PDB file of C-alpha atoms in Angstrom:
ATOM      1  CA  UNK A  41      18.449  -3.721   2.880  1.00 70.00           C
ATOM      2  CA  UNK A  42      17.215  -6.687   1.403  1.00 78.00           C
ATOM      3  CA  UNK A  43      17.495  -7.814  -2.499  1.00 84.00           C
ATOM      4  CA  UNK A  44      14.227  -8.503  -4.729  1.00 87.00           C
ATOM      5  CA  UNK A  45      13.663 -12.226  -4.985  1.00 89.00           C
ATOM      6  CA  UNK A  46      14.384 -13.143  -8.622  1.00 91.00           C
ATOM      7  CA  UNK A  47      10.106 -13.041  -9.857  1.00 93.00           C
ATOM      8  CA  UNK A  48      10.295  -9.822  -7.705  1.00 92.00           C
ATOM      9  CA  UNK A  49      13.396  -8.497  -9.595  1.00 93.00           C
ATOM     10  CA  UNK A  50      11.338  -9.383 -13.375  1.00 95.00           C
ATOM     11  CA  UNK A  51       8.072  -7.684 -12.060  1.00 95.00           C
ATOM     12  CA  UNK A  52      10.056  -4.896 -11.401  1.00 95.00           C
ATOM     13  CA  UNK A  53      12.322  -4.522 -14.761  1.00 96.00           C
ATOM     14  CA  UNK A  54       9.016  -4.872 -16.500  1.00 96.00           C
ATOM     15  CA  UNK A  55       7.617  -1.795 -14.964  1.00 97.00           C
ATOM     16  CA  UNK A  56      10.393  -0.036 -15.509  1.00 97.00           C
ATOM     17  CA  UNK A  57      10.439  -0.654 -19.117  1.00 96.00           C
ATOM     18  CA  UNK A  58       6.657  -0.167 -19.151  1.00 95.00           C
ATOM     19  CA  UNK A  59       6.750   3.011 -17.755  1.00 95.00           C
ATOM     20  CA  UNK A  60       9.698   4.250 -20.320  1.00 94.00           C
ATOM     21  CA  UNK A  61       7.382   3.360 -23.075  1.00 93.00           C
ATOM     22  CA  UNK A  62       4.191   5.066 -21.708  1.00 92.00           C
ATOM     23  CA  UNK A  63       5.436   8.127 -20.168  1.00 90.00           C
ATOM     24  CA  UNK A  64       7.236  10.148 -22.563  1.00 86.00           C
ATOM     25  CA  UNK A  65      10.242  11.759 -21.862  1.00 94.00           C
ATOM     26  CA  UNK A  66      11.677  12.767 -18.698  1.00 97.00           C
ATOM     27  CA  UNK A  67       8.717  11.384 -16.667  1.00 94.00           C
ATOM     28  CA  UNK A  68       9.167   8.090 -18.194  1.00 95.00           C
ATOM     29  CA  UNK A  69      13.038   8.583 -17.608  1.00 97.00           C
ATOM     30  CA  UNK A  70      12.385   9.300 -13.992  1.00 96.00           C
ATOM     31  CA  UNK A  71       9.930   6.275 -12.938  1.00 95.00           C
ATOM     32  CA  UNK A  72      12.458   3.903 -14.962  1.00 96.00           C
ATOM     33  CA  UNK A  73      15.939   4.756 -12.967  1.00 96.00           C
ATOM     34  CA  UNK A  74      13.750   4.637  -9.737  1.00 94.00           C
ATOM     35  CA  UNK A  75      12.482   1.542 -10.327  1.00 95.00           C
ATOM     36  CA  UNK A  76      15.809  -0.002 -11.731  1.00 95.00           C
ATOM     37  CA  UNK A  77      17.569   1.500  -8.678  1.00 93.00           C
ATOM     38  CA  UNK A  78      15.392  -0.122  -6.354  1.00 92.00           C
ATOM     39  CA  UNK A  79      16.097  -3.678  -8.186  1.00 93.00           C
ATOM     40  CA  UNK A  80      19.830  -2.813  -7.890  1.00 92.00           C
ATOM     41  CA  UNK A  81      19.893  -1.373  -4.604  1.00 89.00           C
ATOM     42  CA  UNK A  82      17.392  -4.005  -2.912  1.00 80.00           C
ATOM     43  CA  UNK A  83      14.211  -2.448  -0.466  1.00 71.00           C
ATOM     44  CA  UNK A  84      13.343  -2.372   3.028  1.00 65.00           C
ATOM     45  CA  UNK A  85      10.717  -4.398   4.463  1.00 65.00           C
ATOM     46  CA  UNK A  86       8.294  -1.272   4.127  1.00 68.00           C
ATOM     47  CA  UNK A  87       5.394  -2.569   1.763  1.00 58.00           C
ATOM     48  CA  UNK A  88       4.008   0.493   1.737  1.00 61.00           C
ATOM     49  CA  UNK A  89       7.751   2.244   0.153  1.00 84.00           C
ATOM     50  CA  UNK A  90       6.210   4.257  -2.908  1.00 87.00           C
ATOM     51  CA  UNK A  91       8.350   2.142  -5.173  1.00 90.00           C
ATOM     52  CA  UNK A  92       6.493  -1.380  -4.728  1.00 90.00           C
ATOM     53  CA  UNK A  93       2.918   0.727  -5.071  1.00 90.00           C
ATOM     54  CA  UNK A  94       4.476   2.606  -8.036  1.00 93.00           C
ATOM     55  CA  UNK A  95       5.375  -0.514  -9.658  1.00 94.00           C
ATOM     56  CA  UNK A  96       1.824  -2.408  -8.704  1.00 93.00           C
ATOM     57  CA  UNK A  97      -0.214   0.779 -10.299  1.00 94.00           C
ATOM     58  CA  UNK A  98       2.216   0.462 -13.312  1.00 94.00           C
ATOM     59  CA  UNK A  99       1.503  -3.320 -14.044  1.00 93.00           C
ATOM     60  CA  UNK A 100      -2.359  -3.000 -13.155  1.00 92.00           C
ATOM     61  CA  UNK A 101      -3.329  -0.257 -15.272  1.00 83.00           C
ATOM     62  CA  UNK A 102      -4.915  -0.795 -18.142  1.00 78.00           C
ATOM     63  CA  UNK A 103      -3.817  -0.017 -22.020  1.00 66.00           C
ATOM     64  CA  UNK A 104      -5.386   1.457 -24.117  1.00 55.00           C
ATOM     65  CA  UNK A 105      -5.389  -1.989 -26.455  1.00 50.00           C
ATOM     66  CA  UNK A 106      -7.326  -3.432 -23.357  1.00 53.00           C
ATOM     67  CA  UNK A 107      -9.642  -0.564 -23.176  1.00 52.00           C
ATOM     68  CA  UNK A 108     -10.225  -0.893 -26.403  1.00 57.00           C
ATOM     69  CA  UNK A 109     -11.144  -4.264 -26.172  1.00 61.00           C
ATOM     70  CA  UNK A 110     -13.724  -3.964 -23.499  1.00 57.00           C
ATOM     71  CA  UNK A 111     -15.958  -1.410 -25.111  1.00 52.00           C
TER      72      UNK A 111
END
């Protein structure tokens, strides 16, 4: 296993705390201790792991401040 370079490690405790936010309860739980285990833990070299694709969908999806925004 390999640990998250220190940008990598940021992106990821942003998602994490993202995802507590926006999910409510137990769901939001859930995504956040993945996430944060896979900081603490470190990854494989598997880009396609669920974790880094849960954590890109996180940080790309929109709000709904932005959608508001572009209507």
């Amino acid at each position: 296993m390999r640990r998250l370079a220190p940008h990598e490690s940021s992106r990821y405790r942003a998602a994490a705390a993202y995802a507590r936010r926006v999910y409510p309860g137990l769901l939001g739980e859930l995504i956040c201790r993945e996430i944060e285990r896979a900081v603490d833990l470190g990854y494989r070299d598997d880009r396609d792991a669920l974790v880094p694709r849960l954590v890109d969908d996180i940080l790309h999806r929109p709000t709904a401040l932005s959608r508001a925004g572009s209507s």
